[in-house]
XYZ file of C-alpha atoms in Angstrom:
528
model
C -9.780 13.994 26.548
C -6.520 13.495 25.959
C -4.416 12.975 22.853
C -3.311 9.392 24.893
C -6.738 8.046 25.673
C -7.297 9.080 21.683
C -4.565 6.800 21.038
C -5.896 4.121 23.676
C -9.168 4.027 22.505
C -8.343 3.555 18.874
C -5.770 0.779 19.475
C -8.926 -0.934 21.426
C -11.273 -0.215 18.479
C -9.155 -2.645 16.399
C -10.513 -5.491 18.298
C -13.053 -4.821 16.023
C -11.098 -4.303 12.556
C -10.031 -7.896 13.123
C -13.867 -9.312 14.112
C -15.139 -7.138 10.858
C -12.241 -8.069 8.647
C -13.413 -11.932 8.566
C -17.220 -10.884 8.690
C -16.918 -8.872 5.446
C -14.462 -11.604 3.522
C -15.903 -15.021 4.457
C -18.945 -14.887 2.077
C -16.867 -12.897 -0.988
C -14.793 -16.060 -0.783
C -17.326 -18.383 -0.606
C -19.112 -17.041 -3.788
C -15.669 -17.213 -6.098
C -15.348 -19.137 -8.756
C -11.947 -20.107 -7.829
C -12.662 -21.073 -4.279
C -15.817 -22.956 -5.764
C -13.178 -24.971 -7.938
C -10.314 -25.696 -5.115
C -12.444 -27.175 -2.134
C -15.721 -27.080 -3.666
C -16.087 -28.280 -6.863
C -20.284 -29.309 -6.199
C -21.355 -25.785 -5.481
C -19.506 -24.937 -8.402
C -21.158 -26.893 -10.938
C -24.383 -25.816 -9.185
C -23.996 -21.952 -9.273
C -22.717 -22.522 -12.897
C -25.817 -24.208 -14.081
C -28.842 -22.901 -16.225
C -31.297 -21.450 -14.712
C -33.847 -23.727 -16.481
C -31.942 -26.852 -14.837
C -34.312 -27.173 -12.714
C -32.247 -26.221 -9.643
C -33.714 -23.292 -7.407
C -31.969 -20.876 -7.131
C -32.346 -20.109 -3.791
C -30.875 -23.744 -3.047
C -27.378 -23.941 -5.075
C -25.062 -22.535 -2.305
C -27.106 -25.016 0.374
C -24.037 -27.311 1.229
C -22.984 -28.067 5.246
C -19.433 -28.004 4.393
C -19.524 -24.286 2.886
C -21.652 -23.167 6.153
C -18.917 -24.768 8.044
C -16.111 -23.099 6.778
C -18.202 -19.477 7.294
C -19.816 -20.819 10.887
C -16.865 -22.490 12.997
C -15.055 -19.550 13.723
C -17.957 -18.285 15.924
C -17.781 -21.848 17.398
C -14.377 -21.612 18.592
C -14.709 -18.412 19.535
C -16.655 -19.204 22.486
C -13.482 -21.243 24.613
C -11.909 -18.059 22.680
C -14.100 -15.821 24.824
C -13.974 -18.468 27.898
C -9.793 -18.221 27.905
C -10.348 -13.915 27.441
C -12.224 -13.808 30.988
C -9.356 -15.812 32.421
C -6.253 -13.459 30.952
C -8.105 -10.675 31.740
C -9.000 -11.262 35.466
C -5.103 -12.996 35.724
C -3.015 -10.870 33.243
C -5.158 -7.645 32.306
C -6.232 -6.220 28.972
C -3.458 -5.678 27.137
C -1.859 -9.072 26.984
C -5.457 -10.309 26.181
C -5.711 -8.497 23.110
C -2.519 -9.223 22.209
C -2.584 -12.886 22.339
C -6.029 -12.938 20.970
C -4.633 -10.832 18.095
C -1.629 -13.513 17.584
C -3.810 -15.895 17.380
C -6.041 -14.120 14.772
C -2.814 -13.498 12.757
C -1.645 -17.674 12.613
C -5.129 -18.390 11.652
C -4.636 -15.791 8.506
C -1.591 -16.993 7.319
C -2.866 -20.594 7.729
C -5.895 -20.260 5.633
C -4.423 -18.343 3.041
C -1.273 -21.226 2.382
C -4.158 -23.517 2.881
C -4.447 -27.102 -0.014
C -7.273 -28.457 1.527
C -10.461 -27.937 3.640
C -9.124 -29.369 6.845
C -6.458 -26.472 6.503
C -9.177 -23.465 5.908
C -11.514 -25.436 9.111
C -8.260 -25.555 11.208
C -7.572 -21.330 10.483
C -11.084 -20.657 10.985
C -10.262 -22.419 14.328
C -7.626 -20.182 15.059
C -8.986 -17.629 14.128
C -12.364 -17.850 16.239
C -9.721 -18.250 19.381
C -8.458 -15.059 18.692
C -12.225 -13.374 17.861
C -13.081 -14.466 20.890
C -10.764 -12.982 23.172
C -10.451 -9.489 21.048
C -14.505 -9.033 21.299
C -14.535 -10.183 24.968
C -11.670 -7.338 25.830
C -12.656 -4.995 22.989
C -15.745 -3.132 24.576
C -14.550 -3.897 28.125
C -11.061 -2.084 27.312
C -12.736 0.748 25.898
C -15.823 1.604 28.829
C -12.543 1.222 31.677
C -10.590 4.249 29.494
C -13.056 6.260 28.964
C -14.597 9.025 30.587
C -18.310 8.600 31.799
C -19.709 11.301 30.145
C -18.488 9.832 26.586
C -18.007 6.381 27.513
C -21.030 5.755 24.484
C -19.121 7.572 22.509
C -15.710 5.592 22.271
C -17.739 2.484 22.722
C -19.694 2.607 19.871
C -16.271 3.340 18.132
C -16.031 -1.106 18.355
C -18.923 -1.469 16.676
C -17.445 0.990 13.945
C -14.685 -0.168 13.628
C -16.410 -3.502 12.842
C -18.117 -1.780 10.383
C -14.794 -0.602 8.370
C -13.349 -4.032 8.855
C -16.833 -5.772 7.134
C -16.552 -3.077 4.511
C -12.012 -3.885 4.401
C -13.311 -7.309 3.510
C -15.845 -7.332 0.977
C -13.532 -3.961 -1.199
C -10.931 -6.577 -1.099
C -13.112 -9.276 -2.248
C -14.313 -7.091 -4.682
C -10.512 -6.295 -6.200
C -9.210 -9.984 -5.805
C -12.142 -12.041 -7.474
C -10.869 -12.416 -11.053
C -7.323 -13.412 -9.482
C -6.275 -17.086 -9.684
C -4.930 -16.610 -5.950
C -7.696 -13.926 -5.357
C -9.430 -16.054 -2.345
C -5.852 -16.674 -0.973
C -5.145 -12.949 -1.228
C -8.772 -11.840 0.574
C -8.156 -14.393 4.072
C -4.205 -13.784 3.692
C -4.745 -9.766 4.671
C -6.472 -10.810 7.447
C -3.232 -10.501 9.150
C -3.338 -6.893 8.469
C -4.925 -6.030 11.004
C -4.378 -8.294 13.573
C -0.604 -7.449 13.004
C -1.974 -3.759 13.722
C -3.666 -4.394 17.021
C -0.706 -6.091 18.562
C 2.002 -3.343 17.411
C -0.741 -0.906 18.643
C -1.175 -2.270 21.942
C 2.669 -1.725 22.703
C 1.652 1.683 23.265
C -1.065 2.006 25.150
C -1.341 1.356 28.830
C -3.462 -1.386 30.893
C -6.623 0.288 31.931
C -7.190 1.254 35.519
C -9.958 -0.934 36.869
C -7.778 -3.487 35.959
C -4.186 -2.313 37.719
C -6.786 -1.897 41.075
C -8.375 -5.376 40.566
C -4.820 -6.872 40.693
C -3.220 -4.636 43.411
C -1.751 -1.976 41.415
C -2.969 0.974 42.633
C -0.128 3.236 42.668
C 0.122 2.074 38.394
C -3.839 2.876 37.975
C -3.869 6.186 39.957
C -0.431 7.590 37.416
C -2.052 5.879 34.635
C -5.746 7.340 35.062
C -4.104 11.131 35.313
C -2.101 10.512 32.245
C -5.278 9.449 30.268
C -7.349 12.409 31.974
C -5.159 14.824 31.407
C -4.485 16.100 35.084
C -2.356 15.328 38.044
C -2.694 12.265 40.389
C -4.926 14.333 42.982
C -7.692 15.413 40.669
C -8.144 12.016 40.007
C -8.497 10.382 43.187
C -12.363 10.283 43.736
C -12.645 8.178 40.563
C -9.528 5.529 42.125
C -11.636 5.213 44.547
C -14.796 4.236 43.031
C -12.538 1.916 41.299
C -10.522 0.853 44.327
C -13.988 0.490 46.456
C -15.577 -1.621 43.663
C -12.159 -3.824 43.227
C -12.482 -4.359 47.374
C -16.041 -5.505 46.949
C -14.243 -7.782 44.511
C -12.082 -9.221 46.668
C -13.992 -9.568 49.532
C -16.447 -11.973 48.036
C -16.382 -15.536 48.930
C -16.766 -16.551 45.333
C -15.141 -16.472 41.616
C -16.761 -13.728 39.047
C -18.251 -16.317 37.240
C -20.269 -18.550 40.711
C -20.929 -14.902 41.613
C -21.742 -13.983 38.208
C -24.884 -16.263 38.311
C -25.909 -15.316 42.143
C -29.805 -14.896 42.329
C -28.782 -10.800 42.998
C -27.604 -10.716 39.757
C -29.942 -12.139 38.097
C -31.438 -8.915 35.871
C -27.767 -8.004 34.531
C -27.109 -11.797 34.195
C -30.882 -12.414 31.506
C -29.819 -9.361 29.705
C -26.097 -10.575 29.219
C -27.921 -13.446 27.571
C -30.247 -11.394 25.767
C -28.984 -8.425 24.020
C -26.514 -10.893 22.290
C -28.784 -12.846 20.994
C -30.926 -10.523 19.821
C -27.640 -8.844 17.962
C -27.776 -11.848 15.910
C -31.455 -12.401 15.597
C -32.289 -9.021 14.004
C -30.717 -11.181 11.080
C -27.997 -9.032 10.262
C -25.331 -11.684 9.373
C -28.075 -13.206 7.102
C -27.076 -10.718 4.914
C -23.435 -9.531 5.729
C -22.468 -13.333 5.096
C -24.158 -14.076 2.580
C -25.610 -11.498 0.505
C -23.493 -12.173 -2.694
C -25.355 -15.685 -2.362
C -28.687 -13.901 -1.916
C -27.909 -11.245 -5.025
C -26.445 -14.250 -7.399
C -29.596 -16.038 -6.433
C -31.921 -13.452 -7.729
C -30.120 -13.522 -10.844
C -26.839 -10.865 -10.382
C -24.231 -13.297 -10.889
C -21.469 -13.237 -8.497
C -19.340 -9.905 -9.748
C -22.359 -7.977 -9.695
C -23.742 -9.569 -5.959
C -20.128 -8.629 -4.927
C -20.146 -5.068 -5.925
C -23.671 -4.890 -4.200
C -21.973 -6.398 -1.105
C -19.823 -3.483 -0.728
C -22.305 -1.083 -1.138
C -24.014 -2.704 1.672
C -20.671 -2.232 3.860
C -20.492 1.436 2.632
C -24.140 1.796 4.195
C -22.901 0.180 7.181
C -20.001 2.501 7.970
C -21.521 5.495 7.278
C -24.798 4.684 9.248
C -23.185 3.675 12.458
C -21.361 7.433 12.210
C -25.236 8.248 13.396
C -24.696 6.347 16.835
C -21.432 7.504 17.137
C -22.438 11.140 17.840
C -25.918 10.253 19.041
C -25.480 8.004 21.837
C -24.718 9.869 24.638
C -27.067 12.347 23.687
C -31.007 10.592 22.590
C -29.447 7.454 24.537
C -29.150 3.461 24.308
C -32.800 2.641 24.464
C -34.205 5.116 22.416
C -32.000 3.205 19.507
C -32.428 -0.378 20.457
C -36.490 0.004 20.367
C -36.461 2.575 17.034
C -34.367 0.050 15.401
C -36.123 -3.385 16.093
C -39.008 -1.261 14.109
C -37.095 0.086 11.989
C -35.608 -3.256 10.849
C -39.184 -5.293 10.524
C -41.010 -3.298 8.249
C -37.587 -3.489 6.111
C -38.039 -7.362 6.314
C -41.858 -6.973 5.800
C -40.475 -4.881 2.774
C -37.718 -7.282 1.501
C -40.062 -10.268 1.637
C -43.021 -8.102 -0.162
C -40.242 -7.711 -2.873
C -39.140 -11.226 -3.399
C -42.026 -12.642 -2.977
C -43.965 -10.808 -5.864
C -41.742 -9.548 -8.259
C -38.946 -12.989 -9.163
C -39.798 -14.427 -12.410
C -40.341 -17.763 -13.150
C -36.611 -18.125 -14.315
C -35.557 -17.104 -10.356
C -34.321 -13.366 -12.354
C -35.948 -9.961 -9.987
C -36.587 -7.451 -12.755
C -33.526 -4.597 -12.608
C -36.166 -2.169 -10.653
C -37.008 -4.320 -7.951
C -33.474 -5.698 -7.825
C -32.671 -1.770 -7.269
C -35.913 -1.394 -4.891
C -34.755 -4.825 -2.752
C -31.553 -3.223 -2.125
C -33.279 -0.088 -1.052
C -34.656 -1.815 1.737
C -31.718 -4.048 3.059
C -30.216 -0.376 3.186
C -32.818 1.015 5.371
C -32.279 -2.757 7.609
C -28.658 -2.419 7.757
C -28.499 0.845 8.607
C -31.229 -0.032 11.703
C -28.351 -2.598 12.614
C -25.530 -0.051 12.626
C -26.788 2.600 14.831
C -28.672 -0.063 17.093
C -28.383 -3.656 17.561
C -25.022 -3.137 16.422
C -23.404 -0.818 18.514
C -25.735 -0.803 21.662
C -26.066 -4.687 22.461
C -22.200 -4.650 22.903
C -22.193 -1.421 24.790
C -25.433 -2.167 27.221
C -23.494 -5.568 28.334
C -20.049 -3.824 28.748
C -22.022 -1.152 30.833
C -24.090 -3.661 33.149
C -21.511 -5.386 35.113
C -19.709 -4.673 39.060
C -16.052 -4.750 38.328
C -15.888 -8.346 40.086
C -18.159 -9.635 37.589
C -17.470 -7.513 34.498
C -14.682 -9.805 32.805
C -16.937 -12.646 32.950
C -20.658 -11.325 32.095
C -18.936 -9.587 28.895
C -17.526 -12.930 28.026
C -20.910 -14.719 28.339
C -21.923 -12.259 26.637
C -19.820 -12.697 23.717
C -20.058 -16.382 23.670
C -24.066 -16.294 23.686
C -23.107 -13.725 20.618
C -21.244 -16.235 18.821
C -23.354 -19.508 19.498
C -26.359 -17.589 17.961
C -23.730 -16.311 15.531
C -22.727 -20.140 14.413
C -26.255 -21.182 14.508
C -27.112 -18.494 11.921
C -24.079 -18.794 9.875
C -24.276 -23.238 10.286
C -28.207 -23.156 9.108
C -29.499 -19.643 6.802
C -28.355 -21.189 3.904
C -30.538 -24.354 4.241
C -33.547 -22.357 5.920
C -33.007 -20.278 2.740
C -33.241 -22.951 0.783
C -35.833 -24.148 2.858
C -38.041 -21.030 3.126
C -37.023 -19.172 -0.266
C -39.062 -15.973 -0.636
C -40.240 -15.894 2.898
C -37.094 -16.526 4.751
C -36.781 -12.920 5.931
C -39.853 -13.249 8.415
C -38.338 -16.069 10.921
C -36.127 -12.756 12.118
C -39.741 -10.639 11.527
C -40.828 -12.470 14.353
C -37.895 -12.292 16.954
C -37.485 -7.827 15.778
C -41.082 -7.569 17.629
C -40.166 -9.724 20.393
C -37.025 -7.610 20.787
C -38.377 -3.895 20.703
C -41.656 -4.623 23.049
C -38.682 -6.452 25.359
C -36.233 -3.832 25.257
C -39.301 -0.854 25.677
C -40.609 -2.439 28.775
C -37.027 -3.705 30.494
C -33.840 -2.713 29.555
C -32.767 0.580 31.659
C -31.221 3.170 30.231
C -27.258 3.409 31.018
C -26.175 7.105 29.609
C -24.382 8.945 31.334
C -24.146 6.682 34.874
C -20.759 5.624 35.472
C -20.380 1.888 35.490
C -19.782 1.221 39.372
C -23.406 2.764 39.745
C -25.295 1.291 36.974
C -26.691 -1.393 39.496
C -28.727 1.489 40.782
C -30.766 1.737 38.292
C -32.218 -1.653 38.135
C -33.055 -1.201 41.881
C -35.181 1.402 40.478
C -36.879 -0.594 37.736
C -40.196 -0.824 37.783
C -39.559 -4.571 37.392
C -36.409 -5.404 38.014
C -36.205 -3.119 41.238
C -38.844 -5.971 42.666
C -37.138 -9.021 41.718
C -33.761 -7.675 43.160
C -35.580 -7.334 46.811
C -36.588 -10.973 46.235
C -33.484 -11.732 45.446
C -31.626 -10.046 47.760
C -33.614 -11.530 50.432
C -32.985 -14.755 49.378
C -29.557 -14.791 48.706
C -28.991 -13.411 52.468
C -30.759 -15.958 53.759
C -28.698 -18.698 52.009
C -25.679 -16.835 52.916
C -27.018 -17.311 56.631
C -27.868 -20.820 56.081
C -24.456 -21.687 54.788
C -22.680 -20.149 57.376
C -24.584 -22.088 60.276
C -23.557 -25.020 58.045
C -20.385 -24.487 57.785
C -20.010 -23.449 61.439
C -22.295 -27.171 62.286
C -19.861 -29.074 60.441
C -17.031 -27.583 62.212
C -14.336 -29.821 63.441
C -14.308 -30.049 67.351
C -11.545 -30.638 69.804
C -12.009 -32.181 73.447
C -9.676 -31.699 76.128
C -9.742 -33.688 79.267
C -7.904 -32.323 82.328
C -5.532 -34.434 84.056
C -7.444 -36.703 86.716
C -10.186 -38.451 84.329
C -13.801 -38.711 83.693
C -14.356 -37.411 87.220
C -12.717 -34.282 87.412
C -14.364 -30.984 87.597
C -16.237 -30.479 84.827
C -14.230 -27.616 83.179
C -11.508 -29.906 82.481
C -13.658 -30.768 79.497
C -13.440 -28.193 76.998
C -15.035 -27.754 73.666
C -12.657 -25.612 70.896
C -14.304 -24.620 68.239
C -12.346 -23.952 65.130
C -14.038 -21.439 62.295
C -14.008 -23.342 58.525
């Protein structure tokens, strides 16, 4: 452990700070009356209607354009993540983080100056491209710099910084809510973490894995020695492992994306899709995006709902620290399974409180409101030490070097698409299902816990280059890989044979015509 690697991992984790601030600030800004009056007057009118005016409290924020304002960032993050995988492969991790930070910075400035909805949406799209690049690159950067025995702790810093960003956004919203320009301040301050990320990248090294991947082994040796706090000779075994993985990457005839979808990598592909999907379908962003709207619907009022949002954010930060200090002892799988069933029980309890305690006026009694907040905090804690950090961590550990950038990009794109779905349709789902809306996620959590228990191998303490062996030894994936390896070998053999058969044939006839010696006619086969 060296100060240099600590600084580098701090900067890498700032990609999570950028992401988290936006999650924390978006829903709170939507709850601000001045923001509603400026851009969504119909919503402002609905939120100020008396509760006996025939309006369901669950439906007053059900506006597709408000949902689009929140969710479009994540739709834009999908091409951002794809772009990040390309810049990662060709230019490295540092330039990717710098460019992502610059996009986020530009989006924050545009939104804070917005005078109509189109400027808000374009600003959110810029933010989305930046977030997509940062989130694709951040966990990758951290996992490649950290020592193997501490990789989990360092990588969970990404989730910790997401929670710090969320809390920062929630606090800023609470402090600025009464100002006429409060929403502009909340959206504009997003430029600060982006600027911190860009400036921090000047101080940190490129990862050894990226340098070797792009043919700079001498630089990689020097960086590896510096971050490990030793001399060049001592890091040769680790460098050789990285170089072997890079040689395998260069030897493959396919690019990273086609290779990722080969049958032999089916276990990694399934987990790369499933874990980010589960990360969203545990229901976390229904709370992080729309807790102010939820608690306002329960009768708290906008200001008190924003304060509740801050309390939730503080619990999120505190319980994430549990994951930071236990991920390398208890492991990834333990927390994922535990969190699934903890959050399942919390979702059922939330449904029970709202369904049985809400009065005819759409309000919860004070004691029931406190009870609901406690249950929500139990739910948040489960995500904070479970599906929040562990899903990102495991996806960053699953892939060999030649598919790692593509794999983390795919995981990010799946996560962002699912986040877009939640952000766009949650308010409508809340309007339709009312008190029973949380049962949707409860069903998912039950499935997630069982799936993880049965199909996810434990990756704690395993070097990234050795994770593939875990799947080969797994009770289910081992059988799958044995079959897929055989199928891939057969396919490669057929491809080689077809290539040879399709190669052009050149016939040379010796002087003397067709009756010359048979040896005078020879066929030269040129390899394709």
